[in-house]
Coordinates of N, CA, C and O in Angstrom, one line a residue:
M7 N 132.4 37.8 67.0 CA 133.6 38.6 66.9 C 134.7 37.9 66.2 O 134.8 36.7 66.3
N8 N 135.5 38.6 65.5 CA 136.6 38.0 64.8 C 137.9 38.2 65.6 O 137.9 38.9 66.7
A9 N 138.9 37.6 65.2 CA 140.2 37.6 66.0 C 140.7 39.0 66.1 O 141.3 39.3 67.2
S10 N 140.6 39.8 65.2 CA 141.0 41.2 65.3 C 140.3 42.0 66.3 O 140.9 42.7 67.1
N11 N 139.0 41.8 66.4 CA 138.2 42.4 67.5 C 138.6 41.9 68.9 O 138.7 42.8 69.8
V12 N 138.8 40.7 69.0 CA 139.2 40.1 70.3 C 140.6 40.6 70.7 O 140.8 41.0 71.9
K13 N 141.5 40.7 69.8 CA 142.8 41.3 70.1 C 142.7 42.7 70.5 O 143.4 43.2 71.4
S14 N 141.9 43.5 69.8 CA 141.7 44.9 70.1 C 141.1 45.1 71.5 O 141.6 45.9 72.3
I15 N 140.2 44.3 71.9 CA 139.6 44.4 73.2 C 140.6 44.0 74.3 O 140.7 44.6 75.3
G16 N 141.4 43.0 74.0 CA 142.4 42.5 74.9 C 143.4 43.6 75.1 O 143.9 43.9 76.3
N17 N 143.8 44.3 74.1 CA 144.8 45.5 74.2 C 144.2 46.6 75.1 O 144.8 47.2 75.9
Q18 N 142.9 46.9 74.9 CA 142.2 47.9 75.7 C 142.2 47.5 77.2 O 142.4 48.3 78.0
I19 N 141.9 46.3 77.4 CA 141.8 45.8 78.8 C 143.2 45.9 79.4 O 143.4 46.3 80.6
S20 N 144.2 45.5 78.7 CA 145.6 45.6 79.2 C 146.0 47.0 79.5 O 146.6 47.3 80.5
G21 N 145.6 47.9 78.7 CA 145.8 49.4 78.9 C 145.1 49.8 80.2 O 145.7 50.6 81.0
I22 N 143.9 49.4 80.4 CA 143.1 49.8 81.6 C 143.8 49.2 82.8 O 144.0 49.9 83.9
L23 N 144.3 48.0 82.8 CA 145.0 47.3 83.9 C 146.2 48.1 84.2 O 146.5 48.4 85.4
D24 N 147.0 48.5 83.2 CA 148.2 49.3 83.5 C 147.9 50.6 84.1 O 148.6 51.1 85.0
E25 N 146.8 51.3 83.7 CA 146.4 52.6 84.2 C 146.0 52.4 85.7 O 146.4 53.2 86.6
V26 N 145.2 51.4 86.0 CA 144.7 51.2 87.4 C 145.9 50.9 88.3 O 146.0 51.4 89.4
T27 N 146.8 50.0 87.8 CA 147.9 49.7 88.6 C 148.8 50.9 88.9 O 149.3 51.1 90.0
S28 N 149.0 51.7 87.9 CA 149.7 53.0 88.1 C 149.1 53.9 89.1 O 149.8 54.4 90.0
L29 N 147.8 54.0 89.1 CA 147.1 54.8 90.1 C 147.2 54.2 91.4 O 147.3 54.9 92.4
A30 N 147.1 52.9 91.5 CA 147.1 52.2 92.8 C 148.5 52.3 93.4 O 148.7 52.2 94.6
N31 N 149.5 52.5 92.6 CA 150.9 52.7 93.1 C 151.3 54.2 93.2 O 152.5 54.5 93.2
T32 N 150.3 55.0 93.4 CA 150.6 56.4 93.6 C 151.4 56.7 94.8 O 151.2 56.1 95.9
S33 N 152.4 57.6 94.7 CA 153.2 57.9 95.8 C 153.1 59.4 96.1 O 152.8 60.2 95.1
Y34 N 153.4 59.8 97.3 CA 153.4 61.2 97.7 C 154.6 61.4 98.6 O 154.8 60.7 99.6
Q35 N 155.4 62.4 98.2 CA 156.7 62.6 98.9 C 157.5 61.4 99.1 O 158.1 61.1 100.2
G36 N 157.6 60.6 98.1 CA 158.4 59.4 98.1 C 157.8 58.2 98.8 O 158.5 57.2 99.0
Q37 N 156.6 58.3 99.3 CA 155.9 57.1 100.0 C 154.7 56.7 99.2 O 153.9 57.5 98.8
Y38 N 154.6 55.4 99.1 CA 153.4 54.8 98.4 C 152.2 54.9 99.4 O 152.2 54.5 100.5
I39 N 151.1 55.6 98.9 CA 150.0 55.9 99.8 C 149.0 54.7 100.1 O 148.3 54.7 101.0
F40 N 149.1 53.7 99.2 CA 148.2 52.5 99.4 C 148.9 51.3 99.9 O 148.4 50.2 99.8
A41 N 150.1 51.4 100.4 CA 150.9 50.3 100.8 C 150.9 50.0 102.3 O 151.6 49.1 102.7
G42 N 150.0 50.6 103.0 CA 150.0 50.4 104.4 C 151.3 50.9 105.0 O 151.7 52.0 104.7
G43 N 151.9 50.1 105.9 CA 153.1 50.5 106.5 C 154.4 50.3 105.6 O 155.5 50.7 106.0
Q44 N 154.2 49.6 104.5 CA 155.3 49.3 103.6 C 155.5 50.4 102.6 O 155.4 50.2 101.4
T45 N 155.7 51.7 103.0 CA 155.6 52.8 102.2 C 156.8 52.9 101.1 O 156.7 53.7 100.2
S46 N 157.8 52.1 101.3 CA 158.9 52.2 100.3 C 158.8 51.1 99.2 O 159.6 51.1 98.3
T47 N 157.8 50.3 99.3 CA 157.6 49.2 98.3 C 156.3 49.5 97.5 O 155.2 49.8 98.1
A48 N 156.3 49.4 96.2 CA 155.1 49.6 95.4 C 154.1 48.6 95.8 O 154.4 47.4 95.9
P49 N 152.9 49.0 96.2 CA 151.9 48.1 96.7 C 151.3 47.0 95.8 O 150.9 46.0 96.2
F50 N 151.3 47.3 94.5 CA 150.7 46.4 93.5 C 151.7 46.1 92.4 O 152.4 47.0 91.9
S51 N 151.8 44.8 92.0 CA 152.6 44.4 90.9 C 151.8 43.4 90.1 O 151.0 42.6 90.6
T52 N 152.0 43.4 88.8 CA 151.4 42.5 87.9 C 152.4 41.6 87.2 O 153.4 42.1 86.7
S53 N 152.2 40.3 87.3 CA 153.1 39.3 86.7 C 152.4 38.8 85.4 O 151.3 38.3 85.5
T54 N 153.1 38.9 84.3 CA 152.5 38.4 83.0 C 153.1 37.1 82.7 O 153.0 36.6 81.6
A55 N 153.8 36.4 83.7 CA 154.4 35.1 83.5 C 153.3 34.0 83.3 O 153.6 32.9 82.8
T56 N 152.1 34.3 83.8 CA 151.0 33.4 83.6 C 149.9 34.0 82.8 O 149.9 35.2 82.5
S57 N 149.0 33.1 82.3 CA 147.9 33.6 81.6 C 146.6 33.1 82.2 O 146.4 31.9 82.3
P58 N 145.8 34.0 82.8 CA 145.8 35.4 82.7 C 146.9 36.0 83.7 O 147.4 35.3 84.6
A59 N 147.3 37.2 83.5 CA 148.2 37.9 84.3 C 147.7 38.0 85.7 O 146.4 38.0 85.9
I60 N 148.6 38.0 86.7 CA 148.1 38.0 88.1 C 148.7 39.3 88.8 O 149.9 39.6 88.7
T61 N 147.8 40.1 89.4 CA 148.2 41.2 90.2 C 148.1 40.9 91.6 O 147.2 40.4 92.1
T62 N 149.2 41.2 92.3 CA 149.3 40.9 93.8 C 149.5 42.2 94.6 O 150.0 43.2 94.1
Y63 N 149.0 42.2 95.8 CA 149.2 43.3 96.8 C 150.4 43.0 97.6 O 150.5 42.0 98.2
N64 N 151.4 43.9 97.6 CA 152.6 43.7 98.3 C 152.7 44.5 99.6 O 153.8 44.5 100.3
G65 N 151.7 45.3 100.0 CA 151.7 46.1 101.2 C 151.3 45.3 102.4 O 151.3 44.0 102.4
D66 N 150.9 45.9 103.4 CA 150.4 45.3 104.6 C 149.2 46.0 105.2 O 148.7 46.9 104.5
E67 N 148.8 45.6 106.4 CA 147.6 46.2 107.0 C 147.9 47.4 107.9 O 147.0 47.9 108.5
G68 N 149.1 47.8 107.9 CA 149.5 48.9 108.7 C 148.9 50.2 108.3 O 148.4 50.4 107.1
M69 N 148.9 51.2 109.2 CA 148.3 52.5 108.9 C 149.5 53.4 108.3 O 150.6 53.4 108.8
N70 N 149.1 54.2 107.4 CA 150.0 55.2 106.8 C 149.5 56.6 107.1 O 148.3 56.9 106.9
Y71 N 150.4 57.5 107.5 CA 150.0 58.8 107.9 C 150.8 59.8 107.1 O 152.0 59.6 106.7
L72 N 150.2 60.9 106.8 CA 150.8 62.0 106.1 C 150.9 63.2 107.1 O 149.9 63.5 107.7
E73 N 152.1 63.8 107.2 CA 152.2 64.9 108.1 C 152.2 66.2 107.3 O 153.1 66.3 106.4
T74 N 151.4 67.1 107.6 CA 151.3 68.4 106.9 C 152.4 69.3 107.4 O 153.0 69.0 108.5
P75 N 152.7 70.3 106.7 CA 153.7 71.3 107.1 C 153.4 71.9 108.5 O 154.4 72.2 109.2
S76 N 152.2 72.0 108.9 CA 151.8 72.5 110.2 C 151.9 71.5 111.3 O 151.7 71.8 112.5
G77 N 152.3 70.2 111.0 CA 152.5 69.2 112.0 C 151.2 68.3 112.2 O 151.3 67.3 113.0
Q78 N 150.2 68.5 111.5 CA 149.0 67.7 111.6 C 149.2 66.4 110.9 O 149.7 66.3 109.8
K79 N 148.8 65.3 111.5 CA 148.9 63.9 110.9 C 147.5 63.5 110.3 O 146.5 63.6 111.0
I80 N 147.5 63.1 109.1 CA 146.3 62.7 108.4 C 146.5 61.2 108.0 O 147.4 60.8 107.4
Q81 N 145.5 60.4 108.5 CA 145.6 58.9 108.1 C 145.2 58.7 106.7 O 144.2 59.3 106.2
L82 N 146.0 58.0 105.9 CA 145.7 57.7 104.5 C 145.0 56.4 104.5 O 144.4 56.0 103.6

């Protein structure tokens, strides 16, 4: 592979990481669904200050529930 190919692959991987992080930070009705009990904080963040970049989980082990309009609670 030449330098151009390596750079192209790196850009593709970076795009995939951004997409996965965005999906992992999905929120519903203003609450992050994968953050455990920390529903007001984005659960995943990526720091590019190091090489390679580091993604960390900022949530906790708590349970998160969604309440339906009929009052039913669903564990996320």
